Tab-separated table of C-alpha atoms in Angstrom:
chain	number	residue	atom	x	y	z
A	26	MET	CA	-8.775	11.270	14.682
A	27	ASP	CA	-9.731	10.241	11.137
A	28	VAL	CA	-7.488	8.353	8.740
A	29	PHE	CA	-6.580	11.421	6.641
A	30	HIS	CA	-5.397	13.556	9.577
A	31	GLY	CA	-3.701	10.514	11.136
A	32	LEU	CA	-1.667	9.879	7.971
A	33	ILE	CA	-0.644	13.557	7.799
A	34	GLN	CA	0.656	13.331	11.384
A	35	GLY	CA	2.367	10.030	10.581
A	36	PHE	CA	4.125	11.406	7.491
A	37	GLU	CA	5.290	14.470	9.472
A	38	ILE	CA	7.161	12.063	11.787
A	39	ALA	CA	8.346	9.617	9.101
A	40	LEU	CA	9.523	12.376	6.712
A	41	SER	CA	11.452	14.276	9.388
A	42	PHE	CA	15.261	13.994	9.139
A	43	GLN	CA	15.405	11.687	12.177
A	44	GLY	CA	12.490	9.585	10.926
A	45	LEU	CA	13.938	9.116	7.419
A	46	MET	CA	17.375	8.307	8.826
A	47	PHE	CA	16.099	5.547	11.132
A	48	VAL	CA	13.757	4.079	8.490
A	49	PHE	CA	16.729	3.941	6.093
A	50	ILE	CA	19.015	2.340	8.719
A	51	GLY	CA	16.274	-0.152	9.579
A	52	VAL	CA	15.602	-1.311	6.020
A	53	VAL	CA	19.327	-1.597	5.153
A	54	VAL	CA	20.151	-3.582	8.319
A	55	GLY	CA	17.038	-5.736	7.828
A	56	THR	CA	17.888	-6.503	4.182
A	57	VAL	CA	21.476	-7.499	4.999
A	58	ILE	CA	20.463	-9.644	7.987
A	59	GLY	CA	17.651	-11.248	5.952
A	60	MET	CA	20.234	-12.444	3.403
A	61	ILE	CA	22.242	-14.360	6.021
A	62	PRO	CA	20.794	-17.798	6.911
A	63	GLY	CA	20.087	-18.054	10.634
A	64	LEU	CA	19.905	-14.313	11.333
A	65	GLY	CA	16.225	-13.550	10.845
A	66	PRO	CA	14.232	-10.451	11.813
A	67	ILE	CA	13.794	-11.669	15.420
A	68	THR	CA	17.562	-11.616	15.980
A	69	ALA	CA	17.881	-8.255	14.225
A	70	ILE	CA	15.159	-6.586	16.311
A	71	ALA	CA	16.467	-8.146	19.546
A	72	VAL	CA	19.881	-6.580	18.785
A	73	MET	CA	18.192	-3.215	18.089
A	74	ILE	CA	16.327	-3.081	21.439
A	75	PRO	CA	19.295	-1.716	23.488
A	76	ILE	CA	19.827	0.984	20.826
A	77	THR	CA	16.212	2.168	21.215
A	78	TYR	CA	16.507	2.850	24.986
A	79	GLY	CA	15.873	6.524	25.624
A	80	MET	CA	14.633	7.125	22.085
A	81	ASP	CA	11.261	8.612	21.209
A	82	PRO	CA	8.868	5.584	21.034
A	83	ALA	CA	7.567	6.588	17.572
A	84	ILE	CA	11.118	6.776	16.136
A	85	ALA	CA	12.106	3.513	17.891
A	86	LEU	CA	9.167	1.689	16.297
A	87	LEU	CA	10.073	3.183	12.903
A	88	LEU	CA	13.536	1.618	13.230
A	89	MET	CA	12.223	-1.804	14.319
A	90	ALA	CA	9.494	-1.856	11.648
A	91	GLY	CA	12.154	-1.026	9.018
A	92	VAL	CA	14.259	-3.981	10.156
A	93	TYR	CA	11.177	-6.239	10.080
A	94	TYR	CA	10.069	-5.665	6.497
A	95	GLY	CA	13.680	-5.165	5.328
A	96	ALA	CA	14.449	-8.725	6.479
A	97	ALA	CA	11.385	-9.982	4.588
A	98	TYR	CA	12.890	-8.456	1.400
A	99	GLY	CA	16.398	-9.797	2.021
A	100	GLY	CA	15.375	-13.368	2.847
A	101	ALA	CA	14.779	-14.192	-0.809
A	102	ALA	CA	18.390	-13.637	-1.936
A	103	ALA	CA	19.925	-16.711	-0.238
A	104	SER	CA	16.898	-18.819	-1.254
A	105	ILE	CA	17.191	-17.896	-4.936
A	106	LEU	CA	20.982	-17.864	-5.294
A	107	LEU	CA	22.082	-20.636	-2.900
A	108	ASN	CA	18.920	-22.681	-2.249
A	109	ALA	CA	19.582	-21.898	1.432
A	110	PRO	CA	16.436	-20.394	3.021
A	111	GLY	CA	17.527	-18.590	6.181
A	112	THR	CA	13.988	-18.084	7.469
A	113	SER	CA	10.830	-20.171	7.221
A	114	GLU	CA	9.130	-17.381	5.224
A	115	ALA	CA	11.698	-17.779	2.418
A	116	VAL	CA	11.332	-21.563	1.948
A	117	ALA	CA	8.574	-21.406	-0.691
A	118	THR	CA	10.686	-18.988	-2.755
A	119	THR	CA	13.337	-21.700	-3.248
A	120	PHE	CA	10.901	-23.973	-5.128
A	121	ASP	CA	11.058	-21.866	-8.316
A	122	GLY	CA	13.619	-19.171	-7.457
A	123	TYR	CA	16.599	-21.521	-7.364
A	124	PRO	CA	15.608	-23.377	-10.587
A	125	LEU	CA	15.377	-19.962	-12.301
A	126	ALA	CA	18.893	-19.116	-11.071
A	127	LYS	CA	20.188	-22.460	-12.371
A	128	GLN	CA	18.672	-21.643	-15.775
A	129	GLY	CA	20.607	-18.354	-15.897
A	130	HIS	CA	17.705	-16.101	-14.823
A	131	ALA	CA	18.892	-15.151	-11.320
A	132	GLY	CA	18.462	-11.443	-12.120
A	133	LYS	CA	14.869	-11.938	-13.189
A	134	ALA	CA	14.102	-14.052	-10.086
A	135	LEU	CA	15.552	-11.391	-7.767
A	136	ALA	CA	13.719	-8.613	-9.650
A	137	LEU	CA	10.443	-10.563	-9.325
A	138	SER	CA	11.153	-10.999	-5.629
A	139	ALA	CA	11.789	-7.259	-5.129
A	140	ILE	CA	8.721	-6.171	-7.143
A	141	GLY	CA	6.499	-8.817	-5.518
A	142	SER	CA	7.703	-7.719	-2.087
A	143	PHE	CA	6.963	-4.087	-2.956
A	144	VAL	CA	3.450	-4.878	-4.230
A	145	GLY	CA	2.697	-7.123	-1.243
A	146	GLY	CA	4.027	-4.569	1.218
A	147	THR	CA	2.134	-1.663	-0.371
A	148	ILE	CA	-1.214	-3.495	-0.543
A	149	SER	CA	-0.854	-4.629	3.081
A	150	ILE	CA	-0.100	-1.064	4.245
A	151	ILE	CA	-3.171	0.327	2.445
A	152	LEU	CA	-5.339	-2.373	4.035
A	153	LEU	CA	-3.699	-1.793	7.436
A	154	THR	CA	-4.421	1.950	7.155
A	155	PHE	CA	-8.156	1.569	6.598
A	156	LEU	CA	-9.130	-1.818	8.028
A	157	ALA	CA	-6.976	-2.343	11.151
A	158	PRO	CA	-9.716	-1.967	13.827
A	159	THR	CA	-12.267	-4.065	11.874
A	160	LEU	CA	-9.813	-6.874	11.084
A	161	ALA	CA	-8.609	-6.922	14.693
A	162	LYS	CA	-12.138	-7.957	15.779
A	163	VAL	CA	-12.110	-10.803	13.211
A	164	ALA	CA	-8.697	-11.973	14.454
A	165	VAL	CA	-10.018	-12.200	18.027
A	166	SER	CA	-12.850	-14.497	16.878
A	167	PHE	CA	-10.244	-17.127	15.891
A	168	GLY	CA	-9.941	-19.678	18.698
A	169	PRO	CA	-8.294	-23.128	18.853
A	170	PRO	CA	-10.979	-24.849	16.650
A	171	GLU	CA	-10.522	-22.247	13.897
A	172	TYR	CA	-6.729	-22.510	14.089
A	173	PHE	CA	-6.891	-26.301	13.862
A	174	ALA	CA	-9.110	-26.058	10.766
A	175	LEU	CA	-6.722	-23.490	9.221
A	176	MET	CA	-3.676	-25.722	9.824
A	177	LEU	CA	-5.515	-28.762	8.451
A	178	LEU	CA	-6.420	-26.747	5.359
A	179	GLY	CA	-2.728	-25.946	4.965
A	180	LEU	CA	-1.806	-29.631	5.276
A	181	THR	CA	-4.157	-30.613	2.430
A	182	ALA	CA	-1.733	-28.712	0.215
A	183	ILE	CA	0.870	-31.462	0.657
A	184	ALA	CA	-0.481	-33.239	-2.437
A	185	SER	CA	0.124	-30.040	-4.439
A	186	LEU	CA	3.794	-30.074	-3.439
A	187	SER	CA	4.311	-33.574	-4.808
A	188	GLU	CA	6.729	-33.956	-7.699
A	189	GLY	CA	4.787	-36.652	-9.508
A	190	SER	CA	3.789	-39.141	-6.807
A	191	THR	CA	1.117	-38.082	-4.299
A	192	ILE	CA	1.884	-41.151	-2.152
A	193	LYS	CA	5.526	-40.064	-1.803
A	194	ALA	CA	4.391	-36.550	-0.836
A	195	LEU	CA	2.054	-37.952	1.844
A	196	ILE	CA	4.842	-40.169	3.245
A	197	SER	CA	7.154	-37.145	3.329
A	198	GLY	CA	4.451	-35.112	5.115
A	199	THR	CA	3.893	-37.893	7.663
A	200	ILE	CA	7.617	-37.927	8.516
A	201	GLY	CA	7.407	-34.136	9.018
A	202	LEU	CA	4.489	-34.545	11.441
A	203	MET	CA	6.443	-37.195	13.359
A	204	ILE	CA	9.486	-34.907	13.687
A	205	ALA	CA	7.203	-32.122	14.972
A	206	THR	CA	6.280	-34.277	18.007
A	207	VAL	CA	9.889	-34.516	19.256
A	208	GLY	CA	10.518	-32.620	22.513
A	209	ILE	CA	8.577	-31.700	25.655
A	210	ASP	CA	4.796	-31.842	25.301
A	211	ALA	CA	3.554	-28.273	25.851
A	212	GLN	CA	0.412	-29.382	27.747
A	213	THR	CA	1.635	-32.234	29.962
A	214	GLY	CA	5.362	-31.509	30.213
A	215	THR	CA	6.183	-35.086	29.154
A	216	ALA	CA	9.304	-35.720	27.082
A	217	ARG	CA	8.420	-37.342	23.739
A	218	PHE	CA	10.767	-39.243	21.418
A	219	THR	CA	13.891	-37.735	22.991
A	220	PHE	CA	15.460	-41.166	23.693
A	221	GLY	CA	17.005	-39.801	26.871
A	222	ASN	CA	18.888	-37.067	24.985
A	223	ALA	CA	18.653	-33.680	26.744
A	224	HIS	CA	19.447	-31.863	23.463
A	225	LEU	CA	16.099	-32.996	22.016
A	226	LEU	CA	13.960	-31.714	24.926
A	227	GLU	CA	13.333	-28.396	23.134
A	228	GLY	CA	12.532	-30.169	19.876
A	229	ILE	CA	14.320	-29.792	16.546
A	230	ASP	CA	14.802	-26.275	15.217
A	231	PHE	CA	13.227	-25.351	11.887
A	232	LEU	CA	16.510	-23.968	10.531
A	233	VAL	CA	18.292	-27.313	11.047
A	234	ILE	CA	15.700	-29.112	8.912
A	235	ALA	CA	15.383	-26.408	6.226
A	236	LEU	CA	19.114	-25.952	5.665
A	237	GLY	CA	19.719	-29.716	5.806
A	238	LEU	CA	16.953	-30.729	3.394
A	239	PHE	CA	17.579	-27.914	0.918
A	240	ALA	CA	21.041	-26.334	1.223
A	241	LEU	CA	23.190	-29.340	2.243
A	242	ALA	CA	21.287	-31.639	-0.122
A	243	GLU	CA	22.084	-29.143	-2.899
A	244	VAL	CA	25.763	-29.167	-1.854
A	245	ALA	CA	25.810	-32.977	-2.103
A	246	SER	CA	24.178	-32.735	-5.538
A	247	LEU	CA	26.751	-30.140	-6.689
A	248	ILE	CA	29.634	-32.344	-5.482
A	249	LYS	CA	28.189	-35.384	-7.276
A	250	ASN	CA	27.774	-33.438	-10.531
A	251	ARG	CA	31.007	-31.423	-10.162
A	252	LYS	CA	32.357	-32.624	-13.535
A	253	GLU	CA	29.309	-31.293	-15.382
A	254	LYS	CA	29.533	-27.813	-16.866
A	255	ALA	CA	27.288	-25.198	-15.251
A	256	THR	CA	27.396	-22.423	-17.843
A	257	ASN	CA	23.883	-21.138	-17.116
A	258	MET	CA	24.551	-20.898	-13.392
A	259	HIS	CA	27.228	-18.277	-14.060
A	260	SER	CA	24.780	-16.109	-16.012
A	261	VAL	CA	22.830	-13.483	-14.077
A	262	GLY	CA	20.532	-12.779	-17.006
A	263	SER	CA	18.320	-9.762	-17.607
A	264	LEU	CA	16.387	-8.057	-14.830
A	265	LYS	CA	13.644	-6.956	-17.212
A	266	LEU	CA	10.292	-8.679	-17.502
A	267	THR	CA	8.660	-8.938	-20.902
A	268	LYS	CA	5.154	-7.512	-21.355
A	269	ALA	CA	3.740	-11.052	-21.364
A	270	GLU	CA	5.554	-11.910	-18.111
A	271	ALA	CA	4.444	-8.674	-16.431
A	272	LYS	CA	0.863	-9.384	-17.501
A	273	GLU	CA	1.172	-12.928	-16.128
A	274	VAL	CA	2.509	-12.005	-12.669
A	275	ALA	CA	0.430	-8.853	-12.019
A	276	PRO	CA	-2.789	-10.695	-11.006
A	277	THR	CA	-0.682	-13.187	-9.004
A	278	MET	CA	0.899	-10.423	-6.941
A	279	GLY	CA	-2.469	-8.748	-6.330
A	280	ARG	CA	-4.438	-11.777	-5.126
A	281	GLN	CA	-1.579	-13.340	-3.134
A	282	SER	CA	-0.860	-10.023	-1.402
A	283	LEU	CA	-4.470	-9.993	-0.232
A	284	LEU	CA	-4.230	-13.624	0.924
A	285	GLY	CA	-0.919	-12.952	2.697
A	286	PHE	CA	-2.318	-9.935	4.521
A	287	LEU	CA	-5.385	-11.841	5.762
A	288	VAL	CA	-3.239	-14.760	6.981
A	289	GLY	CA	-0.787	-12.330	8.627
A	290	VAL	CA	-3.644	-10.736	10.600
A	291	LEU	CA	-4.241	-14.039	12.433
A	292	PRO	CA	-2.005	-14.197	15.538
A	293	GLY	CA	0.468	-17.062	15.205
A	294	ALA	CA	-0.121	-17.724	11.496
A	295	GLY	CA	2.558	-15.457	9.997
A	296	GLY	CA	4.483	-15.254	6.740
A	297	THR	CA	5.459	-18.930	6.589
A	298	ILE	CA	1.900	-20.220	6.276
A	299	ALA	CA	1.031	-17.261	4.021
A	300	SER	CA	3.875	-18.018	1.580
A	301	PHE	CA	3.082	-21.748	1.401
A	302	MET	CA	-0.659	-21.112	0.922
A	303	ALA	CA	0.103	-18.524	-1.774
A	304	TYR	CA	2.426	-20.877	-3.665
A	305	ILE	CA	-0.013	-23.797	-3.489
A	306	SER	CA	-3.102	-21.769	-4.428
A	307	GLU	CA	-1.234	-20.199	-7.361
A	308	LYS	CA	-0.177	-23.644	-8.566
A	309	LYS	CA	-3.791	-24.819	-8.428
A	310	LEU	CA	-5.000	-21.735	-10.316
A	311	SER	CA	-2.355	-22.122	-13.028
A	312	LYS	CA	-3.238	-23.628	-16.415
A	313	ASN	CA	0.280	-25.129	-16.449
A	314	PRO	CA	0.874	-26.451	-12.900
A	315	GLU	CA	3.588	-28.794	-14.186
A	316	LYS	CA	5.874	-25.740	-14.684
A	317	PHE	CA	5.894	-25.035	-10.936
A	318	GLY	CA	9.049	-26.312	-9.271
A	319	LYS	CA	10.963	-25.951	-12.546
A	320	GLY	CA	11.354	-22.167	-12.674
A	321	ALA	CA	7.841	-20.692	-12.972
A	322	ILE	CA	7.881	-16.908	-12.515
A	323	ARG	CA	4.520	-17.042	-10.722
A	324	GLY	CA	6.135	-19.493	-8.284
A	325	VAL	CA	8.471	-16.685	-7.158
A	326	ALA	CA	5.987	-13.807	-7.304
A	327	ALA	CA	3.287	-15.568	-5.232
A	328	PRO	CA	5.218	-16.426	-2.013
A	329	GLU	CA	7.215	-13.181	-2.051
A	330	SER	CA	4.074	-11.025	-2.363
A	331	ALA	CA	2.312	-13.059	0.338
A	332	ASN	CA	5.057	-13.147	2.963
A	333	ASN	CA	5.669	-9.388	2.723
A	334	ALA	CA	1.935	-8.698	2.905
A	335	ALA	CA	1.802	-10.959	5.981
A	336	SER	CA	4.467	-8.756	7.612
A	337	GLY	CA	2.069	-5.811	7.304
A	338	GLY	CA	-0.884	-7.931	8.432
A	339	ALA	CA	0.971	-8.912	11.617
A	340	PHE	CA	0.825	-5.258	12.729
A	341	VAL	CA	-3.003	-5.361	12.879
A	342	PRO	CA	-3.270	-7.465	16.064
A	343	LEU	CA	-0.112	-5.845	17.494
A	344	LEU	CA	-1.238	-2.220	17.179
A	345	SER	CA	-5.010	-2.720	17.557
A	346	LEU	CA	-5.124	-5.402	20.280
A	347	GLY	CA	-1.647	-5.625	21.764
A	348	ILE	CA	-1.436	-9.258	20.599
A	349	PRO	CA	1.732	-10.233	18.669
A	350	GLY	CA	0.933	-11.849	15.324
A	351	SER	CA	4.359	-13.485	14.984
A	352	GLY	CA	7.578	-14.127	16.898
A	353	THR	CA	9.055	-10.908	15.525
A	354	THR	CA	6.107	-8.738	16.589
A	355	ALA	CA	6.284	-10.409	20.041
A	356	VAL	CA	9.826	-9.015	20.426
A	357	MET	CA	8.568	-5.628	19.210
A	358	LEU	CA	5.745	-5.741	21.766
A	359	GLY	CA	8.293	-6.259	24.551
A	360	ALA	CA	10.382	-3.362	23.257
A	361	LEU	CA	7.353	-1.022	23.170
A	362	ILE	CA	6.358	-1.954	26.728
A	363	VAL	CA	9.926	-1.181	27.890
A	364	LEU	CA	9.567	2.239	26.200
A	365	GLY	CA	6.344	2.855	28.165
A	366	ILE	CA	3.890	2.222	25.287
A	367	GLN	CA	1.115	-0.347	25.699
A	368	PRO	CA	-0.227	-1.420	22.282
A	369	GLY	CA	-3.947	-2.114	22.215
A	370	PRO	CA	-7.343	-0.566	21.441
A	371	LEU	CA	-6.364	2.770	23.073
A	372	LEU	CA	-3.065	3.158	21.207
A	373	MET	CA	-4.620	5.123	18.319
A	374	ASN	CA	-6.048	7.715	20.748
A	375	ASP	CA	-3.331	7.778	23.431
A	376	HIS	CA	-0.294	7.626	21.123
A	377	PRO	CA	-1.407	8.593	17.584
A	378	ASP	CA	2.203	9.538	16.735
A	379	VAL	CA	3.301	5.916	17.275
A	380	PHE	CA	0.332	4.341	15.455
A	381	TRP	CA	0.315	6.604	12.391
A	382	GLY	CA	4.095	7.072	12.382
A	383	VAL	CA	4.760	3.368	11.854
A	384	ILE	CA	2.108	3.145	9.100
A	385	ALA	CA	3.579	6.166	7.273
A	386	SER	CA	7.095	4.736	7.667
A	387	MET	CA	5.959	1.544	5.930
A	388	TYR	CA	4.966	3.490	2.794
A	389	ILE	CA	8.373	5.202	2.758
A	390	GLY	CA	10.282	2.028	3.722
A	391	ASN	CA	8.738	0.039	0.875
A	392	ILE	CA	9.765	2.663	-1.682
A	393	LEU	CA	13.283	2.831	-0.197
A	394	LEU	CA	13.602	-0.972	-0.342
A	395	LEU	CA	12.600	-1.084	-4.007
A	396	ILE	CA	15.034	1.742	-4.867
A	397	LEU	CA	17.825	0.000	-2.926
A	398	ASN	CA	17.200	-3.575	-4.051
A	399	LEU	CA	16.674	-3.279	-7.819
A	400	PRO	CA	20.007	-1.518	-8.564
A	401	LEU	CA	21.855	-3.922	-6.229
A	402	ILE	CA	20.609	-7.082	-7.970
A	403	PRO	CA	23.557	-7.321	-10.446
A	404	TYR	CA	25.987	-7.073	-7.507
A	405	ILE	CA	24.104	-9.535	-5.271
A	406	SER	CA	23.894	-11.979	-8.181
A	407	ARG	CA	27.692	-11.987	-8.528
A	408	ILE	CA	27.759	-14.703	-5.901
A	409	LEU	CA	26.919	-17.008	-8.826
A	410	LEU	CA	30.211	-16.050	-10.501
A	411	VAL	CA	32.117	-17.602	-7.594
A	412	PRO	CA	33.790	-20.895	-8.701
A	413	ARG	CA	31.734	-23.969	-7.820
A	414	GLN	CA	34.296	-25.272	-5.285
A	415	LEU	CA	34.210	-21.972	-3.357
A	416	LEU	CA	30.418	-21.751	-3.666
A	417	ILE	CA	30.051	-25.211	-2.078
A	418	SER	CA	32.344	-24.132	0.781
A	419	LEU	CA	30.396	-20.877	1.161
A	420	ILE	CA	27.040	-22.658	1.460
A	421	ILE	CA	28.441	-25.100	4.039
A	422	VAL	CA	29.912	-22.233	6.106
A	423	PHE	CA	26.600	-20.292	5.967
A	424	CYS	CA	24.707	-23.390	7.105
A	425	ILE	CA	27.059	-24.116	10.014
A	426	ILE	CA	27.159	-20.486	11.200
A	427	GLY	CA	23.379	-20.106	10.809
A	428	VAL	CA	22.532	-23.233	12.807
A	429	TYR	CA	25.183	-22.699	15.501
A	430	ALA	CA	24.177	-19.034	15.978
A	431	VAL	CA	20.618	-20.062	16.898
A	432	SER	CA	21.375	-22.536	19.715
A	433	PHE	CA	25.189	-22.628	20.198
A	434	SER	CA	24.844	-26.413	20.216
A	435	THR	CA	27.209	-28.777	18.395
A	436	PHE	CA	24.464	-31.422	18.569
A	437	ASP	CA	22.426	-29.291	16.142
A	438	LEU	CA	25.342	-29.474	13.692
A	439	TYR	CA	25.154	-33.291	13.762
A	440	LEU	CA	21.407	-33.011	13.169
A	441	LEU	CA	22.102	-30.626	10.265
A	442	LEU	CA	24.404	-33.220	8.727
A	443	GLY	CA	21.784	-35.947	9.289
A	444	PHE	CA	19.054	-33.944	7.565
A	445	GLY	CA	21.485	-33.108	4.757
A	446	VAL	CA	22.028	-36.830	4.134
A	447	LEU	CA	18.265	-37.435	4.372
A	448	GLY	CA	17.598	-34.575	1.905
A	449	TYR	CA	20.064	-35.993	-0.607
A	450	VAL	CA	18.654	-39.535	-0.308
A	451	MET	CA	15.146	-38.108	-0.823
A	452	ARG	CA	16.357	-36.393	-4.006
A	453	VAL	CA	17.861	-39.627	-5.311
A	454	ILE	CA	14.690	-41.678	-4.688
A	455	LYS	CA	12.509	-38.718	-5.841
A	456	PHE	CA	10.745	-37.979	-2.544
A	457	PRO	CA	9.779	-34.277	-2.281
A	458	ALA	CA	11.277	-32.431	0.715
A	459	ALA	CA	8.766	-29.530	0.762
A	460	PRO	CA	5.823	-31.566	2.205
A	461	MET	CA	8.034	-32.701	5.109
A	462	LEU	CA	8.988	-29.123	5.947
A	463	LEU	CA	5.393	-27.848	5.624
A	464	ALA	CA	4.072	-30.659	7.869
A	465	PHE	CA	6.815	-29.932	10.433
A	466	ILE	CA	5.931	-26.203	10.510
A	467	LEU	CA	2.178	-26.795	10.825
A	468	GLY	CA	2.279	-30.011	12.890
A	469	GLY	CA	3.117	-28.530	16.291
A	470	MET	CA	0.587	-25.689	16.003
A	471	MET	CA	-2.100	-28.046	14.692
A	472	GLU	CA	-1.632	-30.541	17.525
A	473	GLN	CA	-1.747	-27.808	20.156
A	474	ALA	CA	-4.899	-26.253	18.663
A	475	PHE	CA	-6.576	-29.687	18.444
A	476	ARG	CA	-5.855	-30.547	22.070
A	477	GLN	CA	-6.879	-27.094	23.321
A	478	SER	CA	-10.165	-27.452	21.421
A	479	LEU	CA	-10.864	-30.830	23.057
A	480	THR	CA	-10.022	-29.380	26.486
A	481	ILE	CA	-12.529	-26.541	25.922
A	482	SER	CA	-15.263	-28.962	24.772
A	483	ASN	CA	-14.536	-31.668	27.415
A	484	GLY	CA	-13.412	-34.091	24.723
A	485	SER	CA	-16.290	-33.499	22.278
A	486	LEU	CA	-15.381	-33.298	18.583
A	487	SER	CA	-18.578	-31.331	17.910
A	488	ILE	CA	-16.674	-28.107	18.695
A	489	PHE	CA	-15.208	-28.242	15.166
A	490	VAL	CA	-18.685	-28.319	13.610
A	491	THR	CA	-20.485	-25.844	15.877
A	492	SER	CA	-18.045	-23.071	14.947
A	493	PRO	CA	-19.144	-21.744	11.502
A	494	ILE	CA	-15.614	-20.575	10.573
A	495	ALA	CA	-13.997	-23.897	11.597
A	496	ALA	CA	-16.734	-25.942	9.890
A	497	GLY	CA	-16.353	-23.914	6.674
A	498	MET	CA	-12.583	-24.364	6.570
A	499	LEU	CA	-12.850	-28.092	7.348
A	500	LEU	CA	-15.307	-28.443	4.458
A	501	VAL	CA	-12.890	-26.645	2.118
A	502	ALA	CA	-10.040	-28.873	3.388
A	503	PHE	CA	-12.122	-31.995	2.725
A	504	LEU	CA	-12.962	-30.829	-0.813
A	505	ALA	CA	-9.324	-29.877	-1.456
A	506	PHE	CA	-8.336	-33.419	-0.483
A	507	LEU	CA	-11.160	-35.084	-2.437
A	508	VAL	CA	-11.039	-33.192	-5.750
A	509	PRO	CA	-7.520	-34.359	-6.835
A	510	ILE	CA	-8.474	-38.002	-6.102
A	511	ILE	CA	-11.640	-37.737	-8.230
A	512	LYS	CA	-9.681	-36.026	-11.038
A	513	SER	CA	-6.979	-38.723	-11.048
A	514	ARG	CA	-9.604	-41.498	-11.167
A	515	LYS	CA	-11.417	-39.789	-14.044
A	516	SER	CA	-8.163	-39.350	-15.974
A	517	LYS	CA	-7.342	-43.034	-15.474
A	518	LYS	CA	-10.777	-44.038	-16.794
A	519	ASN	CA	-10.318	-41.796	-19.819
A	520	ASP	CA	-6.755	-43.007	-20.464
A	521	PRO	CA	-6.886	-45.681	-23.219
A	522	ALA	CA	-3.506	-47.130	-22.148
A	523	GLU	CA	-4.838	-47.808	-18.645
A	524	ASN	CA	-8.027	-49.375	-20.059
A	525	ASN	CA	-5.966	-51.689	-22.309
A	526	LYS	CA	-3.873	-52.801	-19.342
A	527	SER	CA	-6.965	-53.671	-17.284
A	528	ALA	CA	-8.417	-55.550	-20.296
């Protein structure tokens, strides 16, 4: 079956009354759940699985896919309005989304998020429609050496996340890597840095660190500055973008959607790495990188376009190879198998209704999400009109519920408090928190890929050079690390004040 006839069949299913109803339910539930810290798309889809029993597999996948990309849309709201990223994909959005909200441009930040998500989602669906089988073969060629090189390339971005001092950013990143080693070693089963505490055997959850470093640190900052007036924070601002702003963000959304989709195709990479890479690459491409972190509109458009495009990219290995590209698609894979569908190379021929139905539903779901989200922005933004005392209480409650809902462990609440204190201290002494979180996210995957590579090569490091893809990415990582150092040395040589000091 060719693409044209496949899409016609897919739209027949997605545009049926039952199809439209379940796509709509999926995107609404996904958006709402995405807004609540701690309840990500994995939880939402896991809850949906019992509902899908006995349903037509094509309709069931329409519902789950709607929840998946609906949650990707909704995740930005808490990040922008409360500085409380509920999922790892939404962390990069806080860097410029929350500063925009503090400046009285919450409406614009949420509108950028919705439009960026729509553009990213649409581009990823078009690419998924035409390139799924080809890209699936590329994804399979990625082994442990290539994944290690990709993670290392991501880590070189730590310097870009520094807020002035590169040394402070590197120290922050090193602490993140150290935290990533806590728990049971996946290869040997040895407990590492648990200090005899059984609660640390499974490691430290991402949500504990993210909400501590960002949300609770923000609460502490709000309490400290409670006597200051926050007039701008109560202003939602206009949703409209000026012509100059639209012209500025359009290329950003296009290129970062493409990057996000390609990263999403790689099993295990996902929207988190895509959003961080998009933010960092956009900062490097910008003529005014100093504006990033202070409310740059491109700093919101880039990660939002990328993480939604990555959601579409994750369907490539799932549908074409039967390999989940993320934790969420792993849950979806289990649900499909329960329904008697085995995703893989034969899915397009054996179950074209499922394959093309989900692709068609993505086109419709993206349009529905844009129509739903843009008019709701003024109402969502009203959370900023809540008095500061209540807002502080609200953020604390969200953090506690979010963390406790993941593990039902009171120990995690103590950890949350600890990371909140650490986040606030880091703010005071001007240490950036983002490099720590990025290093924590990438550290575990990077270590595992490195050790798997050495196991394959019997301890020889040459495996990283003999693979052309790995060698290419390692070269790019080396240059990305070297170029800022050379630039800083050149600027010091050209700075007359520095030359006078040395004289």
